[in-house]
Coordinates of C-alpha atoms and ligand atoms in Angstrom, one line a residue:
M26 CA 0.1 0.0 0.1
V27 CA 1.6 3.3 -1.0
D28 CA -0.9 5.6 0.3
Y29 CA -3.5 4.7 3.0
D30 CA -6.2 7.2 2.0
S31 CA -6.2 6.5 -1.7
A32 CA -6.2 2.7 -1.0
R33 CA -9.1 3.3 1.3
D34 CA -11.1 5.7 -0.8
G35 CA -13.9 4.0 -2.5
F36 CA -12.5 0.3 -2.0
D37 CA -15.0 -2.2 -2.8
W38 CA -14.4 -5.9 -1.7
Y39 CA -16.0 -7.3 -4.8
R40 CA -14.7 -4.9 -7.4
D41 CA -11.1 -4.6 -6.0
G42 CA -10.7 -7.6 -3.7
F43 CA -12.7 -10.7 -4.8
S44 CA -11.7 -9.9 -8.4
Q45 CA -8.1 -10.6 -7.5
L46 CA -8.9 -14.2 -6.8
D47 CA -9.0 -17.0 -9.3
W48 CA -12.3 -18.6 -8.0
L49 CA -13.2 -22.1 -9.2
P50 CA -14.5 -23.0 -12.5
G51 CA -18.2 -22.7 -12.3
G52 CA -18.1 -19.7 -9.5
G53 CA -17.2 -21.7 -6.5
L54 CA -14.5 -20.6 -4.0
N55 CA -11.9 -22.6 -2.2
N56 CA -9.5 -21.1 0.1
A57 CA -6.8 -23.9 -0.5
Y58 CA -7.0 -23.5 -4.1
E59 CA -6.4 -19.7 -3.9
A60 CA -3.6 -20.4 -1.5
I61 CA -1.7 -23.2 -3.2
D62 CA -3.0 -24.3 -6.6
R63 CA -3.6 -21.1 -8.3
H64 CA 0.1 -20.3 -8.2
V65 CA 1.0 -23.6 -9.8
A66 CA -1.7 -22.7 -12.5
H67 CA 0.0 -19.4 -13.1
G68 CA 3.5 -21.0 -13.6
H69 CA 5.0 -20.6 -10.2
G70 CA 4.8 -24.2 -9.3
D71 CA 8.8 -24.4 -8.6
K72 CA 8.6 -21.6 -6.1
L73 CA 9.4 -22.5 -2.4
A74 CA 6.1 -22.4 -0.5
M75 CA 7.1 -23.7 2.8
I76 CA 10.6 -24.3 4.5
W77 CA 10.0 -26.3 7.7
V78 CA 12.4 -26.4 10.4
G79 CA 11.8 -29.2 13.1
K80 CA 12.6 -28.7 16.7
N81 CA 15.9 -30.7 16.4
G82 CA 17.0 -28.7 13.5
E83 CA 15.5 -30.9 10.7
E84 CA 14.7 -29.1 7.4
E85 CA 12.3 -29.8 4.8
R86 CA 11.3 -27.7 1.8
Y87 CA 8.3 -27.8 -0.4
T88 CA 7.6 -25.9 -3.7
Y89 CA 3.9 -24.8 -4.4
S90 CA 3.7 -27.8 -6.8
D91 CA 4.9 -30.2 -3.9
M92 CA 2.1 -28.6 -1.6
K93 CA -0.3 -29.1 -4.5
E94 CA 0.5 -32.6 -5.2
Q95 CA 0.5 -33.5 -1.5
S96 CA -2.7 -31.6 -0.4
D97 CA -4.5 -33.2 -3.4
R98 CA -3.4 -36.4 -2.2
F99 CA -4.6 -35.8 1.3
G100 CA -7.9 -34.5 -0.4
A101 CA -8.1 -37.8 -2.1
V102 CA -7.8 -39.6 1.3
D103 CA -10.5 -37.5 2.6
E104 CA -12.8 -38.6 -0.1
W105 CA -11.9 -42.1 0.3
L106 CA -12.7 -41.6 4.1
G107 CA -16.0 -40.3 3.2
I108 CA -15.5 -36.7 4.4
E109 CA -18.4 -34.9 3.3
R110 CA -19.1 -31.0 3.1
A111 CA -19.1 -29.3 6.3
D112 CA -17.5 -32.4 8.2
K113 CA -15.5 -31.4 11.1
V114 CA -11.8 -32.7 11.1
F115 CA -9.8 -31.9 13.9
I116 CA -6.1 -31.5 13.8
F117 CA -4.1 -32.0 17.0
M118 CA -0.6 -31.7 16.1
D119 CA 2.7 -29.9 16.5
R120 CA 3.8 -27.6 13.7
L121 CA 4.7 -30.3 11.4
P122 CA 4.4 -30.2 7.6
E123 CA 1.9 -32.8 7.8
L124 CA -0.4 -30.4 9.8
Y125 CA -0.4 -27.9 7.0
I126 CA -0.9 -30.5 4.2
A127 CA -3.7 -32.3 6.0
A128 CA -5.3 -29.1 6.6
L129 CA -5.3 -27.8 2.9
G130 CA -6.4 -31.4 1.9
V131 CA -9.4 -31.2 4.1
L132 CA -10.3 -27.7 2.7
K133 CA -10.0 -29.2 -0.8
A134 CA -12.3 -32.0 0.0
G135 CA -14.8 -29.5 1.4
G136 CA -14.4 -30.3 5.1
V137 CA -14.0 -28.0 7.8
I138 CA -10.8 -28.0 9.9
G139 CA -10.7 -27.7 13.8
P140 CA -7.1 -27.0 14.7
L141 CA -6.2 -27.6 18.2
F142 CA -3.1 -26.2 20.0
S143 CA -0.8 -29.3 20.7
A144 CA -0.1 -28.3 24.2
F145 CA -3.8 -28.7 25.2
G146 CA -4.4 -31.7 27.9
P147 CA -7.2 -34.3 27.4
D148 CA -10.1 -32.0 28.9
P149 CA -9.9 -29.3 26.3
V150 CA -9.6 -31.5 23.5
L151 CA -12.5 -33.4 24.7
D152 CA -14.6 -30.3 25.2
R153 CA -13.9 -29.0 21.7
M154 CA -14.4 -32.2 19.9
V155 CA -17.7 -33.0 21.7
D156 CA -19.0 -29.5 21.1
A157 CA -18.1 -29.5 17.5
G158 CA -19.2 -33.0 16.7
A159 CA -15.8 -34.1 15.1
R160 CA -15.8 -36.9 12.8
F161 CA -12.1 -37.3 12.1
L162 CA -9.0 -36.5 14.2
I163 CA -5.5 -36.2 12.8
T164 CA -2.6 -36.4 15.3
T165 CA 0.6 -37.9 16.3
P166 CA 1.4 -40.9 18.5
E167 CA 2.6 -38.9 21.4
L168 CA -0.4 -36.5 21.4
R169 CA -2.8 -39.5 20.8
N170 CA -1.3 -41.1 24.0
K171 CA -1.8 -37.8 25.9
I172 CA -5.5 -38.0 25.2
A173 CA -6.2 -41.6 24.9
E174 CA -8.6 -41.7 27.8
I175 CA -11.0 -39.3 26.3
L176 CA -11.3 -40.5 22.7
P177 CA -14.0 -43.0 23.4
K178 CA -16.0 -40.3 24.8
V179 CA -16.2 -38.5 21.6
E180 CA -19.2 -40.4 20.1
T181 CA -19.0 -38.7 16.7
L182 CA -15.3 -39.5 16.2
E183 CA -15.1 -42.3 13.4
K184 CA -11.4 -42.5 12.6
V185 CA -8.0 -41.3 14.0
I186 CA -5.2 -40.8 11.6
I187 CA -1.9 -40.8 13.0
A188 CA 1.3 -39.1 11.6
D189 CA 4.5 -40.7 13.2
K190 CA 6.9 -38.3 11.6
D191 CA 10.1 -40.0 10.6
G192 CA 9.2 -42.8 13.1
R193 CA 9.9 -40.4 16.0
S194 CA 7.7 -42.3 18.5
G195 CA 8.8 -45.7 17.4
E196 CA 5.5 -47.0 18.6
P197 CA 3.0 -49.3 16.7
L198 CA -0.3 -47.8 15.4
A199 CA -3.1 -48.4 18.0
E200 CA -5.8 -50.7 16.9
G201 CA -8.3 -49.1 14.4
D202 CA -6.1 -46.1 13.7
L203 CA -5.0 -45.2 10.2
D204 CA -1.4 -44.4 9.2
Y205 CA -1.0 -41.1 7.4
Y206 CA 1.7 -42.0 5.3
T207 CA 0.2 -45.4 4.3
L208 CA -2.9 -43.6 3.3
M209 CA -1.0 -40.9 1.3
S210 CA 1.2 -43.5 -0.4
E211 CA -1.9 -45.4 -1.5
A212 CA -4.1 -42.5 -2.4
D213 CA -4.8 -41.9 -6.2
S214 CA -5.1 -38.4 -6.6
S215 CA -4.9 -38.4 -10.5
G216 CA -8.6 -37.7 -10.7
F217 CA -8.9 -35.6 -7.6
Q218 CA -11.0 -32.5 -8.0
I219 CA -11.3 -29.8 -5.5
A220 CA -14.8 -29.9 -3.9
D221 CA -17.0 -27.3 -5.5
T222 CA -17.3 -25.1 -2.4
S223 CA -19.1 -21.7 -2.5
Q224 CA -17.8 -18.7 -1.0
Y225 CA -20.4 -19.3 1.8
D226 CA -19.3 -22.8 2.8
Y227 CA -17.7 -23.2 6.2
S228 CA -14.0 -23.8 6.1
I229 CA -12.6 -23.6 9.6
M230 CA -13.8 -23.5 13.2
H231 CA -11.6 -22.0 15.7
Y232 CA -12.1 -21.7 19.6
T233 CA -11.3 -18.3 21.0
S234 CA -8.4 -17.8 23.4
G235 CA -10.6 -18.0 26.5
S236 CA -9.1 -14.8 28.0
T237 CA -12.6 -13.5 29.0
G238 CA -14.5 -16.7 29.5
K239 CA -15.2 -20.2 28.2
P240 CA -13.9 -20.3 24.6
K241 CA -16.4 -20.0 21.9
G242 CA -16.3 -22.0 18.5
V243 CA -16.1 -19.5 15.8
L244 CA -17.3 -20.6 12.3
H245 CA -15.5 -18.9 9.2
R246 CA -16.3 -19.4 5.5
H247 CA -14.2 -19.7 2.5
Q248 CA -14.8 -16.1 1.6
A249 CA -12.5 -14.9 4.4
V250 CA -9.6 -15.7 2.1
V251 CA -10.1 -12.4 0.3
Q252 CA -9.4 -10.4 3.4
Q253 CA -6.5 -12.6 4.5
Y254 CA -5.0 -12.0 1.1
M255 CA -5.5 -8.4 0.9
T256 CA -4.3 -7.7 4.6
G257 CA -1.3 -9.8 3.9
K258 CA -0.4 -7.2 1.3
W259 CA -1.6 -4.1 3.2
C260 CA -0.8 -4.8 6.7
L261 CA 2.2 -7.4 6.6
D262 CA 3.5 -5.7 3.4
L263 CA 3.8 -9.1 1.7
N264 CA 5.3 -9.1 -1.6
F265 CA 5.8 -12.1 -4.0
D266 CA 9.7 -12.6 -3.1
D267 CA 9.1 -12.3 0.7
M268 CA 10.6 -14.8 3.4
F269 CA 7.7 -14.7 5.9
F270 CA 7.8 -16.0 9.5
C271 CA 4.8 -16.1 11.4
T272 CA 5.4 -17.3 15.0
A273 CA 1.6 -18.2 15.8
D274 CA 0.4 -21.8 16.1
P275 CA -2.5 -22.8 13.7
G276 CA -4.3 -23.8 17.0
W277 CA -5.1 -20.1 17.1
V278 CA -6.6 -18.0 14.4
T279 CA -3.2 -16.1 13.6
G280 CA -1.7 -19.4 12.8
T281 CA -4.2 -20.1 10.1
S282 CA -5.2 -16.7 8.7
Y283 CA -1.7 -15.6 8.6
G284 CA 0.3 -18.7 9.2
M285 CA -1.1 -20.3 6.1
M286 CA -3.7 -18.2 4.1
A287 CA -2.1 -14.8 3.9
P288 CA 1.4 -15.8 2.9
W289 CA 0.5 -18.6 0.5
T290 CA -2.2 -16.7 -1.2
N291 CA 0.4 -13.9 -1.6
G292 CA 2.7 -16.6 -3.0
V293 CA 5.8 -15.9 -0.7
T294 CA 7.9 -18.5 1.0
N295 CA 6.5 -19.5 4.5
L296 CA 9.0 -20.3 7.1
I297 CA 7.5 -22.6 9.5
Y298 CA 9.4 -23.6 12.9
E299 CA 8.2 -26.5 15.2
G300 CA 10.0 -25.1 18.1
G301 CA 8.5 -22.9 20.6
F302 CA 9.7 -19.2 21.8
G303 CA 13.3 -18.6 22.1
A304 CA 15.2 -15.3 21.5
N305 CA 18.1 -17.2 20.1
A306 CA 16.2 -19.5 18.2
Y307 CA 14.2 -16.9 16.5
Y308 CA 17.1 -14.7 15.7
D309 CA 19.0 -17.8 14.3
L310 CA 16.1 -18.6 11.9
I311 CA 15.8 -14.9 10.9
D312 CA 19.6 -14.8 10.2
K313 CA 19.7 -18.3 8.4
Y314 CA 16.7 -18.1 6.1
K315 CA 16.9 -14.2 5.7
V316 CA 13.5 -13.7 6.9
T317 CA 12.1 -10.3 5.6
V318 CA 8.8 -10.2 7.3
W319 CA 8.1 -11.2 10.8
Y320 CA 4.5 -11.5 12.4
T321 CA 4.7 -12.0 16.1
A322 CA 2.8 -11.2 19.2
P323 CA 3.5 -8.7 22.3
T324 CA 4.2 -11.7 24.6
A325 CA 7.1 -12.7 22.4
V326 CA 8.4 -9.1 22.0
R327 CA 8.3 -8.8 26.0
L328 CA 10.4 -11.8 26.2
L329 CA 12.7 -10.6 23.6
M330 CA 13.2 -7.2 25.4
R331 CA 13.9 -9.5 28.5
A332 CA 16.6 -11.4 26.5
G333 CA 18.1 -8.1 25.9
S334 CA 20.3 -6.7 23.1
G335 CA 23.1 -9.3 23.3
P336 CA 21.2 -11.8 21.1
V337 CA 20.2 -9.2 18.5
E338 CA 23.9 -8.2 18.2
S339 CA 25.2 -11.7 17.7
H340 CA 23.0 -12.3 14.7
D341 CA 22.6 -10.7 11.4
L342 CA 19.1 -9.6 11.2
S343 CA 19.6 -7.4 8.2
S344 CA 17.2 -9.1 6.1
L345 CA 14.3 -7.9 8.2
R346 CA 12.2 -5.2 6.7
F347 CA 8.8 -5.4 8.4
I348 CA 7.7 -6.5 11.7
A349 CA 4.0 -6.8 12.9
S350 CA 2.3 -7.8 16.2
V351 CA -1.1 -8.9 17.2
G352 CA -3.0 -10.5 20.1
E353 CA -2.8 -7.9 22.8
P354 CA -2.0 -4.3 22.9
L355 CA 1.7 -3.6 22.0
N356 CA 3.0 -1.5 24.7
P357 CA 4.6 1.8 23.6
E358 CA 7.9 0.6 25.2
A359 CA 8.0 -2.3 23.0
V360 CA 7.8 -0.1 19.9
V361 CA 10.4 2.2 21.1
W362 CA 12.7 -0.9 22.1
G363 CA 12.0 -2.4 18.3
N364 CA 13.2 0.9 16.9
E365 CA 16.3 0.8 19.0
Q366 CA 17.1 -2.9 18.1
F367 CA 16.0 -3.6 14.8
N368 CA 16.0 0.2 13.5
M369 CA 12.4 -0.4 12.6
A370 CA 9.0 0.0 14.3
I371 CA 7.0 -2.9 15.1
H372 CA 3.6 -2.6 13.5
D373 CA 0.7 -3.3 15.8
N374 CA -2.5 -4.5 14.4
W375 CA -5.8 -5.4 15.8
W376 CA -8.5 -8.2 15.2
Q377 CA -10.1 -11.1 16.7
T378 CA -11.0 -14.8 16.1
E379 CA -14.4 -13.5 15.3
T380 CA -13.2 -11.0 12.6
G381 CA -11.1 -13.7 10.8
A382 CA -8.5 -11.2 9.6
I383 CA -6.8 -8.0 10.3
M384 CA -9.2 -5.1 10.8
C385 CA -7.2 -2.1 12.0
S386 CA -3.5 -1.8 11.3
N387 CA -0.5 0.3 11.4
Y388 CA 0.9 0.1 7.7
A389 CA 4.4 0.4 6.3
S390 CA 3.5 3.7 4.4
M391 CA 2.1 5.3 7.6
E392 CA 3.7 6.9 10.6
V393 CA 3.4 4.5 13.4
R394 CA 1.9 6.0 16.6
A395 CA 3.4 3.9 19.3
G396 CA 0.5 2.4 21.5
S397 CA -2.1 2.8 18.7
M398 CA -3.6 0.1 16.8
G399 CA -3.6 2.1 13.6
R400 CA -6.3 2.7 11.4
P401 CA -9.0 0.4 9.6
V402 CA -8.4 -1.8 6.8
P403 CA -9.7 -0.4 3.5
G404 CA -13.2 -1.6 3.3
I405 CA -13.9 -1.8 7.0
E406 CA -15.8 0.7 8.8
M407 CA -15.0 1.0 12.7
A408 CA -16.3 3.2 15.3
V409 CA -16.4 4.1 19.0
L410 CA -19.8 4.0 20.4
D411 CA -21.4 5.4 23.5
E412 CA -23.7 3.1 25.7
D413 CA -26.5 3.5 23.5
Y414 CA -24.4 2.1 20.6
N415 CA -24.4 5.5 18.9
P416 CA -21.0 6.6 17.4
M417 CA -19.0 9.1 19.4
P418 CA -16.8 11.9 18.2
P419 CA -12.9 11.5 18.3
G420 CA -11.3 11.8 21.9
Q421 CA -13.6 9.7 23.9
A422 CA -13.2 6.1 24.9
G423 CA -16.2 3.8 24.2
I424 CA -17.3 0.6 22.8
L425 CA -15.2 -0.5 19.7
A426 CA -17.6 -1.7 17.1
V427 CA -17.4 -2.6 13.4
R428 CA -20.1 -2.5 10.7
P429 CA -21.0 -6.0 9.8
G430 CA -20.5 -7.5 6.4
W431 CA -16.7 -7.7 6.1
P432 CA -15.7 -10.7 4.1
A433 CA -13.7 -12.6 7.0
M434 CA -16.6 -12.1 9.5
M435 CA -17.4 -15.1 11.6
H436 CA -20.8 -16.7 10.5
A437 CA -21.8 -18.2 13.8
Y438 CA -20.8 -19.1 17.4
W439 CA -21.1 -22.9 17.0
R440 CA -24.4 -23.7 19.0
Q441 CA -24.5 -20.5 20.6
D442 CA -27.1 -18.4 18.6
E443 CA -28.1 -16.1 21.4
M444 CA -24.5 -15.3 22.2
Y445 CA -24.0 -14.6 18.6
A446 CA -27.0 -12.4 18.1
S447 CA -26.2 -10.5 21.3
R448 CA -23.1 -9.1 19.5
F449 CA -24.9 -7.1 17.1
K450 CA -26.6 -3.7 18.1
K451 CA -28.0 -1.1 16.0
G452 CA -26.4 -2.1 13.0
W453 CA -22.9 -2.9 14.5
Y454 CA -21.0 -5.7 15.5
I455 CA -19.8 -5.1 19.2
T456 CA -16.2 -6.3 19.6
G457 CA -16.2 -6.5 23.3
D458 CA -13.2 -4.2 23.4
Q459 CA -13.0 -0.5 24.5
A460 CA -11.0 2.1 22.5
S461 CA -10.7 5.6 21.5
L462 CA -10.3 7.3 18.3
D463 CA -8.2 10.4 17.6
E464 CA -8.7 13.2 15.2
D465 CA -6.5 11.7 12.5
G466 CA -8.4 8.6 12.5
Y467 CA -6.0 6.2 14.6
F468 CA -7.7 3.9 17.2
W469 CA -6.2 3.5 20.5
F470 CA -7.1 0.2 22.5
Q471 CA -8.2 0.8 26.0
G472 CA -8.9 -2.7 27.3
R473 CA -11.6 -5.3 27.2
A474 CA -14.9 -4.1 28.1
D475 CA -14.7 -6.5 31.2
D476 CA -11.4 -5.3 32.3
V477 CA -12.0 -1.6 32.2
I478 CA -11.6 -0.3 35.7
N479 CA -13.8 2.4 37.3
T480 CA -12.0 4.0 40.1
A481 CA -13.3 7.0 41.9
G482 CA -15.3 8.1 38.7
H483 CA -12.1 7.4 36.4
L484 CA -12.3 4.8 33.8
V485 CA -9.1 3.3 33.4
G486 CA -7.7 0.8 30.7
P487 CA -5.5 -1.7 32.2
F488 CA -3.4 -1.5 29.3
E489 CA -2.1 2.1 30.0
V490 CA -1.1 1.3 33.5
E491 CA 0.6 -2.0 32.5
S492 CA 2.5 0.0 29.8
A493 CA 3.7 2.5 32.3
L494 CA 4.9 -0.4 34.8
I495 CA 6.8 -2.1 32.0
E496 CA 8.8 1.0 31.4
H497 CA 10.5 0.4 34.7
A498 CA 13.6 -1.6 34.2
A499 CA 12.7 -4.0 37.0
V500 CA 9.4 -5.2 35.4
A501 CA 9.0 -7.8 32.7
E502 CA 5.4 -8.1 32.6
A503 CA 2.5 -6.5 34.2
G504 CA -1.2 -7.4 34.6
V505 CA -3.7 -4.9 36.2
I506 CA -7.2 -5.3 37.7
G507 CA -10.0 -3.4 39.4
K508 CA -10.3 -4.5 42.9
P509 CA -13.8 -3.7 44.4
D510 CA -13.5 -1.0 47.0
P511 CA -16.1 0.4 49.2
I512 CA -15.3 4.0 48.6
A513 CA -13.7 4.3 45.0
M514 CA -15.9 1.5 43.8
E515 CA -12.6 -0.1 42.5
V516 CA -8.8 0.5 43.1
V517 CA -6.1 -0.3 40.5
K518 CA -4.2 -3.3 41.5
A519 CA -1.1 -4.5 39.7
F520 CA 0.7 -7.6 39.3
V521 CA 4.2 -7.8 38.0
T522 CA 6.9 -10.3 37.0
L523 CA 10.4 -9.1 37.4
N524 CA 13.3 -9.1 35.0
P525 CA 16.4 -11.1 35.8
D526 CA 18.6 -9.4 38.4
Y527 CA 15.8 -7.7 40.2
E528 CA 14.3 -8.8 43.7
W529 CA 11.1 -7.8 45.1
S530 CA 11.2 -5.6 48.3
T531 CA 8.9 -3.1 49.7
D532 CA 11.3 -0.5 48.4
L533 CA 10.8 -1.6 45.0
R534 CA 7.2 -1.7 45.4
R535 CA 7.1 1.9 46.5
E536 CA 9.5 2.9 43.8
L537 CA 7.0 1.4 41.3
M538 CA 4.1 3.2 42.8
Q539 CA 6.0 6.5 42.5
F540 CA 7.1 5.8 39.1
T541 CA 3.6 4.9 37.6
G542 CA 2.2 7.9 39.6
E543 CA 4.5 10.2 37.8
R544 CA 3.8 8.8 34.4
L545 CA 0.0 8.4 35.0
S546 CA -2.0 10.8 37.1
P547 CA -1.7 9.7 40.7
A548 CA -5.7 9.0 40.5
I549 CA -5.2 5.9 38.2
A550 CA -1.6 4.7 39.3
P551 CA -2.0 1.4 41.0
R552 CA -2.7 1.4 44.7
E553 CA -1.5 -1.9 45.2
I554 CA 1.2 -3.8 43.5
D555 CA 2.2 -7.5 44.0
V556 CA 5.0 -9.8 42.5
L557 CA 4.2 -13.0 40.8
D558 CA 6.6 -15.7 39.7
V559 CA 4.7 -16.5 36.5
M560 CA 2.0 -14.0 34.9
P561 CA -0.9 -16.1 34.1
K562 CA -1.4 -16.2 30.5
T563 CA -3.4 -18.1 27.7
R564 CA -1.6 -20.5 25.7
S565 CA -1.8 -17.9 22.9
G566 CA 0.2 -15.5 25.2
K567 CA -2.5 -13.2 26.5
I568 CA -2.5 -12.1 30.0
M569 CA -5.5 -13.5 31.8
R570 CA -6.7 -10.5 33.8
R571 CA -10.0 -12.5 34.8
L572 CA -7.9 -15.1 36.5
L573 CA -5.6 -12.5 38.2
K574 CA -9.1 -10.9 39.5
A575 CA -10.7 -14.4 40.6
R576 CA -7.5 -15.2 42.6
E577 CA -7.3 -12.0 44.2
L578 CA -10.8 -12.1 45.2
G579 CA -10.9 -15.9 46.3
L580 CA -13.6 -16.7 43.3
P581 CA -13.8 -19.6 41.2
E582 CA -11.2 -19.6 38.4
G583 CA -13.7 -20.4 35.7
D584 CA -12.7 -22.1 32.4
I585 CA -8.8 -22.5 32.4
S586 CA -8.5 -24.7 29.5
T587 CA -6.4 -22.3 27.7
L588 CA -4.1 -21.5 30.7
E589 CA -0.5 -21.8 29.9
D590 CA 1.5 -24.1 32.0
D591 CA 3.7 -22.6 34.6
Ligands
ATP620 P1 -12.1 -14.9 24.5 O1 -13.0 -14.3 23.5 O2 -12.3 -16.4 24.6 O3 -12.2 -14.3 25.8 P2 -9.8 -13.6 23.2 O4 -10.7 -12.4 23.0 O5 -8.4 -13.2 23.8 O6 -10.6 -14.9 24.1 P3 -9.0 -13.8 20.5 O7 -10.0 -13.8 19.6 O8 -7.8 -14.7 20.3 O9 -9.7 -14.4 21.8 O10 -8.3 -12.5 20.8 C1 -9.1 -11.3 20.2 C2 -8.9 -10.1 21.4 O11 -7.5 -9.9 21.6 C3 -9.4 -8.8 20.9 O12 -10.8 -8.7 21.2 C4 -8.5 -7.8 22.0 O13 -9.0 -7.7 23.2 C5 -7.2 -8.5 21.7 N1 -6.3 -7.9 20.9 C6 -6.0 -8.6 19.8 N2 -5.0 -7.8 19.1 C7 -4.9 -6.5 19.7 C8 -4.2 -5.5 19.5 N3 -3.5 -5.3 18.5 N4 -4.3 -4.4 20.6 C9 -5.1 -4.7 21.7 N5 -5.7 -5.7 21.7 C10 -5.8 -6.8 21.0
MG621 MG1 -12.6 -12.4 22.5

């Protein structure tokens, strides 16, 4: 995007977006076709689509032709298995090439993929598979063992397909299970035809992160691909020759919308790393594979900050030209740090599982305002509403809302019609977040509606207090809640984790109070600060304020299926 205003001016999804896709003969739309096959059809079959790096340093390379051939094969397997339109196929796997190939194959066969984060234990897997009515499960021997006890309880489940990559597990196949590699080698994909899905057919079902309560099953349609494609260009600045690295797992929406669809529809090379976070591991990958565009999350950025500049300096990161972040507010301190370390801003963007794709973003061509989530994607109308759901003028905090009808919009909360309906008011989709808008059209995230604190008549977003706290050298992460108070209604209470080399003391607590009081007004600075060894976070890396609050108040912890292990 060269210029935001001209890109936005009069943009029309049908005329200017969908027309850039190939579509299926006969007018259907299939996102796996748009991601992979069309590049082969356009003569780019030899281009590298995926470089996979295993957790032990293994490497595999797949061209777009390889991806097409293998996903066709898995599509043929699916047909042979009897997968029908809208059938739910759950994938419970580490980030292995087989995960991506199977996902594309299921989409090609017209099924709906339900990706599950591999760190889940048995109960979250059971809940989700039963809720969704899963017919098939694709997993690995290790993960199958982890959840063996719950499988008989999923009554709809017909078959389990096991991918024992390179015979890593050394275990025989359990009775009744099918071997992925045998199925693949025996499949006849010569006559395979992509299912004639329409843009309105379901493609993927993601459960939300569970930050605010029980995770919801969000259903998306093939048409979401147009927005993933366009935002890949606009918000991640993807060009055909980029080497792209997205750190998100496909168990969460970022890992499919931007770990698969945006890079592949844009024809770039997608670097996939099986291992988890590690400052050195990430920098090694960027250095070795000459990553140009990097999409990550604030939680990772905060950990990189904690690791300091040593690892940055010992790597050649000069290939990097664009960094973006999503999932939580990106603290201004992180933007400043990014500028210092990488010589470029980290571009924050905002969206949700429900929105399916980026909705509001800082763009390469636009000045980054540290702490702002940027401006709405072309073709998207966003607003800040008052309590009666009427748009408010700039400068005031209120309900963040979007005009429904954007292409990647969820089509349902699975089996929760009332909750779905409750998200729409006066012609707006209510995001559940609070934000403000400035005079120049930039949106500023305040907090989740549930998290906003009302202290002595001041509305305080936890984010601004947290951001002030992490500006202090001792603080690694901060989580802020409102604690009920008989006089002030609520007082601001903060929990912090400390950087290495710092120890908790009453002096440090006092210092932090003074420090935040100077940066924020004393009225909204934390009244209480406690230290934690570990900040409770969702497995997708978001601070779980509701859990901090429940623990503080001695209340039930609620659904903690997405809580990260200590
Ligand atoms: P649940 O809906 O189950 O409580 P969740 O809202 O965390 O969980 P996601 O859909 O993964 O589930 O996350 C979307 C939310 O994450 C947004 O509504 C917002 O609160 C937060 N978020 C995402 N990106 C940003 C960002 N750039 N700035 C601020 N907040 C963000
Ligand atoms: Mg949510």
